[in-house]
Amino acid sequence: MSLWGMFLSAFITGFSGAMMPGPMLGVTIDGGLKRGAIAGPLVVLGHGVLEFMLVMAMALGLKDFFASPRVAGLIGLIGGGFLMWMSFNMVKSAIRDAVSMQDGARGRFDVQNLVLAGALVSITNPYFIMWWATAGMEMIRQAYFLGWWGVISFYIGHILSDLTWYSGVSFGISRGKRVLSHQLYRWLVFGLGLFLIGFSIYFIYGGIKMLV
């Protein structure tokens, strides 16, 4: 995979976490109502600092771990399996019309420090931890294969997906508008889920090749 390929794959897969309703979306919606369009970038800043430390720790601490073909193959299988499970859930939720941006607004997060909130709601989210322990680790392994520029390309692509989505949400909320119609949001989740199913197959295929 080239550097541009790594950047684009990180950017697209990043939307799988960014677009799904959760505590980070709730913080952004509440912040958008109170502080305007700047809320999204501030939340992503806290989230991004946490992810930067995580990416560096994994790339530095696991570089010898990644070097083993057996370990790399298992990471590919586990990461691909988790990504496929997540992707099928996205497609299923879209088909059943069980996904809505309004889910993120429930509970109303009353926060003052949006940067700190962005980090806290990430590190306490089990889904965030599962993603980085499986699919995220596989992507970092592939990025590290391209050297440090690969790791940097991965991080920039990944964080830009968060920044794009949450900035759009806070901007729309601050203007008193819905960011997306329900049906458009539903079909975006459906299309992204289908794409990620293909990406998960690529992970699994790569893992099997390393194990046999």
C-alpha positions as a Python dict, from the first residue, in 0.01 Angstrom:
ca = {
    (1, 'M'): (0, 0, 0),
    (2, 'S'): (132, 347, -90),
    (3, 'L'): (134, 647, 144),
    (4, 'W'): (-167, 793, -37),
    (5, 'G'): (-341, 459, -13),
    (6, 'M'): (-276, 447, 361),
    (7, 'F'): (-403, 804, 402),
    (8, 'L'): (-725, 736, 207),
    (9, 'S'): (-797, 405, 377),
    (10, 'A'): (-744, 566, 721),
    (11, 'F'): (-968, 858, 623),
    (12, 'I'): (-1252, 637, 503),
    (13, 'T'): (-1237, 379, 783),
    (14, 'G'): (-1221, 663, 1035),
    (15, 'F'): (-1578, 756, 946),
    (16, 'S'): (-1691, 415, 1073),
    (17, 'G'): (-1636, 537, 1427),
    (18, 'A'): (-1703, 906, 1371),
    (19, 'M'): (-2046, 876, 1212),
    (20, 'M'): (-2202, 627, 1452),
    (21, 'P'): (-2404, 774, 1743),
    (22, 'G'): (-2221, 775, 2076),
    (23, 'P'): (-2097, 993, 2364),
    (24, 'M'): (-1859, 1196, 2147),
    (25, 'L'): (-2147, 1293, 1919),
    (26, 'G'): (-2350, 1390, 2226),
    (27, 'V'): (-2070, 1615, 2353),
    (28, 'T'): (-2040, 1777, 2009),
    (29, 'I'): (-2414, 1842, 1978),
    (30, 'D'): (-2432, 1994, 2325),
    (31, 'G'): (-2119, 2200, 2259),
    (32, 'G'): (-2254, 2316, 1924),
    (33, 'L'): (-2570, 2447, 2091),
    (34, 'K'): (-2373, 2633, 2361),
    (35, 'R'): (-2048, 2740, 2195),
    (36, 'G'): (-2115, 2728, 1824),
    (37, 'A'): (-1916, 2584, 1535),
    (38, 'I'): (-1588, 2572, 1730),
    (39, 'A'): (-1724, 2286, 1944),
    (40, 'G'): (-1648, 2012, 1691),
    (41, 'P'): (-1279, 2103, 1641),
    (42, 'L'): (-1230, 2139, 2019),
    (43, 'V'): (-1378, 1795, 2090),
    (44, 'V'): (-1165, 1642, 1813),
    (45, 'L'): (-855, 1813, 1953),
    (46, 'G'): (-893, 1628, 2284),
    (47, 'H'): (-979, 1305, 2103),
    (48, 'G'): (-687, 1355, 1863),
    (49, 'V'): (-426, 1414, 2136),
    (50, 'L'): (-532, 1089, 2300),
    (51, 'E'): (-516, 902, 1970),
    (52, 'F'): (-177, 1050, 1882),
    (53, 'M'): (-30, 918, 2208),
    (54, 'L'): (-194, 582, 2145),
    (55, 'V'): (-62, 557, 1788),
    (56, 'M'): (292, 651, 1893),
    (57, 'A'): (288, 406, 2185),
    (58, 'M'): (168, 124, 1962),
    (59, 'A'): (411, 202, 1679),
    (60, 'L'): (710, 228, 1915),
    (61, 'G'): (624, -37, 2168),
    (62, 'L'): (499, -301, 1929),
    (63, 'K'): (745, -267, 1640),
    (64, 'D'): (922, -595, 1728),
    (65, 'F'): (585, -754, 1800),
    (66, 'F'): (469, -662, 1448),
    (67, 'A'): (779, -822, 1294),
    (68, 'S'): (658, -1178, 1360),
    (69, 'P'): (457, -1316, 1063),
    (70, 'R'): (243, -1527, 1297),
    (71, 'V'): (161, -1233, 1519),
    (72, 'A'): (97, -1010, 1216),
    (73, 'G'): (-131, -1275, 1067),
    (74, 'L'): (-332, -1308, 1388),
    (75, 'I'): (-366, -930, 1415),
    (76, 'G'): (-496, -924, 1057),
    (77, 'L'): (-751, -1197, 1128),
    (78, 'I'): (-874, -1045, 1455),
    (79, 'G'): (-876, -690, 1318),
    (80, 'G'): (-1053, -800, 1000),
    (81, 'G'): (-1306, -1002, 1199),
    (82, 'F'): (-1391, -708, 1424),
    (83, 'L'): (-1416, -472, 1127),
    (84, 'M'): (-1648, -716, 948),
    (85, 'W'): (-1869, -747, 1258),
    (86, 'M'): (-1885, -369, 1288),
    (87, 'S'): (-1957, -330, 915),
    (88, 'F'): (-2239, -585, 916),
    (89, 'N'): (-2394, -406, 1213),
    (90, 'M'): (-2379, -77, 1021),
    (91, 'V'): (-2547, -231, 716),
    (92, 'K'): (-2808, -411, 931),
    (93, 'S'): (-2887, -96, 1130),
    (94, 'A'): (-2929, 106, 811),
    (95, 'I'): (-3157, -157, 651),
    (96, 'R'): (-3372, -178, 967),
    (97, 'D'): (-3377, 202, 998),
    (98, 'A'): (-3229, 166, 1347),
    (99, 'V'): (-2967, 438, 1319),
    (100, 'S'): (-3021, 806, 1389),
    (101, 'M'): (-2805, 1106, 1469),
    (102, 'Q'): (-3058, 1196, 1737),
    (103, 'D'): (-2932, 901, 1944),
    (104, 'G'): (-2618, 1098, 2019),
    (105, 'A'): (-2815, 1386, 2166),
    (106, 'R'): (-2986, 1177, 2435),
    (107, 'G'): (-2874, 1251, 2788),
    (108, 'R'): (-2735, 1596, 2700),
    (109, 'F'): (-2370, 1618, 2803),
    (110, 'D'): (-2322, 1934, 3010),
    (111, 'V'): (-1951, 2004, 2965),
    (112, 'Q'): (-1741, 2318, 2996),
    (113, 'N'): (-1400, 2197, 2874),
    (114, 'L'): (-1469, 2044, 2534),
    (115, 'V'): (-1104, 1945, 2475),
    (116, 'L'): (-1094, 1744, 2798),
    (117, 'A'): (-1439, 1602, 2725),
    (118, 'G'): (-1323, 1481, 2383),
    (119, 'A'): (-1045, 1280, 2547),
    (120, 'L'): (-1254, 1148, 2837),
    (121, 'V'): (-1551, 1024, 2637),
    (122, 'S'): (-1306, 845, 2407),
    (123, 'I'): (-1096, 666, 2666),
    (124, 'T'): (-1403, 554, 2863),
    (125, 'N'): (-1583, 421, 2553),
    (126, 'P'): (-1546, 38, 2525),
    (127, 'Y'): (-1607, 59, 2149),
    (128, 'F'): (-1308, 295, 2113),
    (129, 'I'): (-1085, 51, 2303),
    (130, 'M'): (-1206, -251, 2103),
    (131, 'W'): (-1149, -72, 1770),
    (132, 'W'): (-789, 22, 1854),
    (133, 'A'): (-710, -322, 1997),
    (134, 'T'): (-821, -495, 1676),
    (135, 'A'): (-877, -305, 1350),
    (136, 'G'): (-670, -6, 1464),
    (137, 'M'): (-373, -223, 1553),
    (138, 'E'): (-383, -391, 1211),
    (139, 'M'): (-386, -53, 1035),
    (140, 'I'): (-91, 69, 1243),
    (141, 'R'): (95, -251, 1158),
    (142, 'Q'): (40, -186, 787),
    (143, 'A'): (133, 179, 827),
    (144, 'Y'): (455, 91, 1011),
    (145, 'F'): (553, -130, 718),
    (146, 'L'): (579, 195, 517),
    (147, 'G'): (801, 356, 783),
    (148, 'W'): (726, 658, 995),
    (149, 'W'): (576, 845, 700),
    (150, 'G'): (324, 563, 680),
    (151, 'V'): (234, 605, 1048),
    (152, 'I'): (200, 982, 1001),
    (153, 'S'): (-16, 934, 688),
    (154, 'F'): (-240, 696, 881),
    (155, 'Y'): (-280, 934, 1175),
    (156, 'I'): (-354, 1239, 957),
    (157, 'G'): (-609, 1051, 748),
    (158, 'H'): (-777, 904, 1054),
    (159, 'I'): (-804, 1229, 1251),
    (160, 'L'): (-922, 1424, 945),
    (161, 'S'): (-1228, 1200, 920),
    (162, 'D'): (-1318, 1290, 1279),
    (163, 'L'): (-1249, 1659, 1220),
    (164, 'T'): (-1458, 1664, 901),
    (165, 'W'): (-1760, 1495, 1057),
    (166, 'Y'): (-1771, 1662, 1397),
    (167, 'S'): (-1694, 2007, 1256),
    (168, 'G'): (-1986, 1961, 1017),
    (169, 'V'): (-2212, 1855, 1304),
    (170, 'S'): (-2125, 2150, 1530),
    (171, 'F'): (-2148, 2397, 1239),
    (172, 'G'): (-2492, 2268, 1142),
    (173, 'I'): (-2615, 2266, 1503),
    (174, 'S'): (-2485, 2620, 1562),
    (175, 'R'): (-2685, 2741, 1262),
    (176, 'G'): (-3000, 2572, 1388),
    (177, 'K'): (-2999, 2321, 1102),
    (178, 'R'): (-2999, 1947, 1077),
    (179, 'V'): (-2665, 1838, 936),
    (180, 'L'): (-2818, 1561, 726),
    (181, 'S'): (-3166, 1435, 654),
    (182, 'H'): (-3242, 1108, 828),
    (183, 'Q'): (-3262, 916, 499),
    (184, 'L'): (-2933, 1053, 366),
    (185, 'Y'): (-2758, 971, 694),
    (186, 'R'): (-2905, 620, 682),
    (187, 'W'): (-2780, 558, 328),
    (188, 'L'): (-2436, 697, 409),
    (189, 'V'): (-2406, 449, 696),
    (190, 'F'): (-2526, 170, 464),
    (191, 'G'): (-2274, 257, 189),
    (192, 'L'): (-1988, 294, 434),
    (193, 'G'): (-2075, -41, 591),
    (194, 'L'): (-2061, -215, 252),
    (195, 'F'): (-1725, -57, 174),
    (196, 'L'): (-1583, -164, 509),
    (197, 'I'): (-1698, -522, 457),
    (198, 'G'): (-1467, -527, 155),
    (199, 'F'): (-1188, -374, 359),
    (200, 'S'): (-1232, -634, 634),
    (201, 'I'): (-1199, -913, 376),
    (202, 'Y'): (-870, -755, 268),
    (203, 'F'): (-749, -764, 630),
    (204, 'I'): (-854, -1127, 675),
    (205, 'Y'): (-700, -1236, 343),
    (206, 'G'): (-371, -1068, 437),
    (207, 'G'): (-377, -1236, 778),
    (208, 'I'): (-433, -1581, 628),
    (209, 'K'): (-148, -1531, 379),
    (210, 'M'): (91, -1459, 666),
    (211, 'L'): (-16, -1765, 860),
    (212, 'V'): (8, -2024, 580),
}
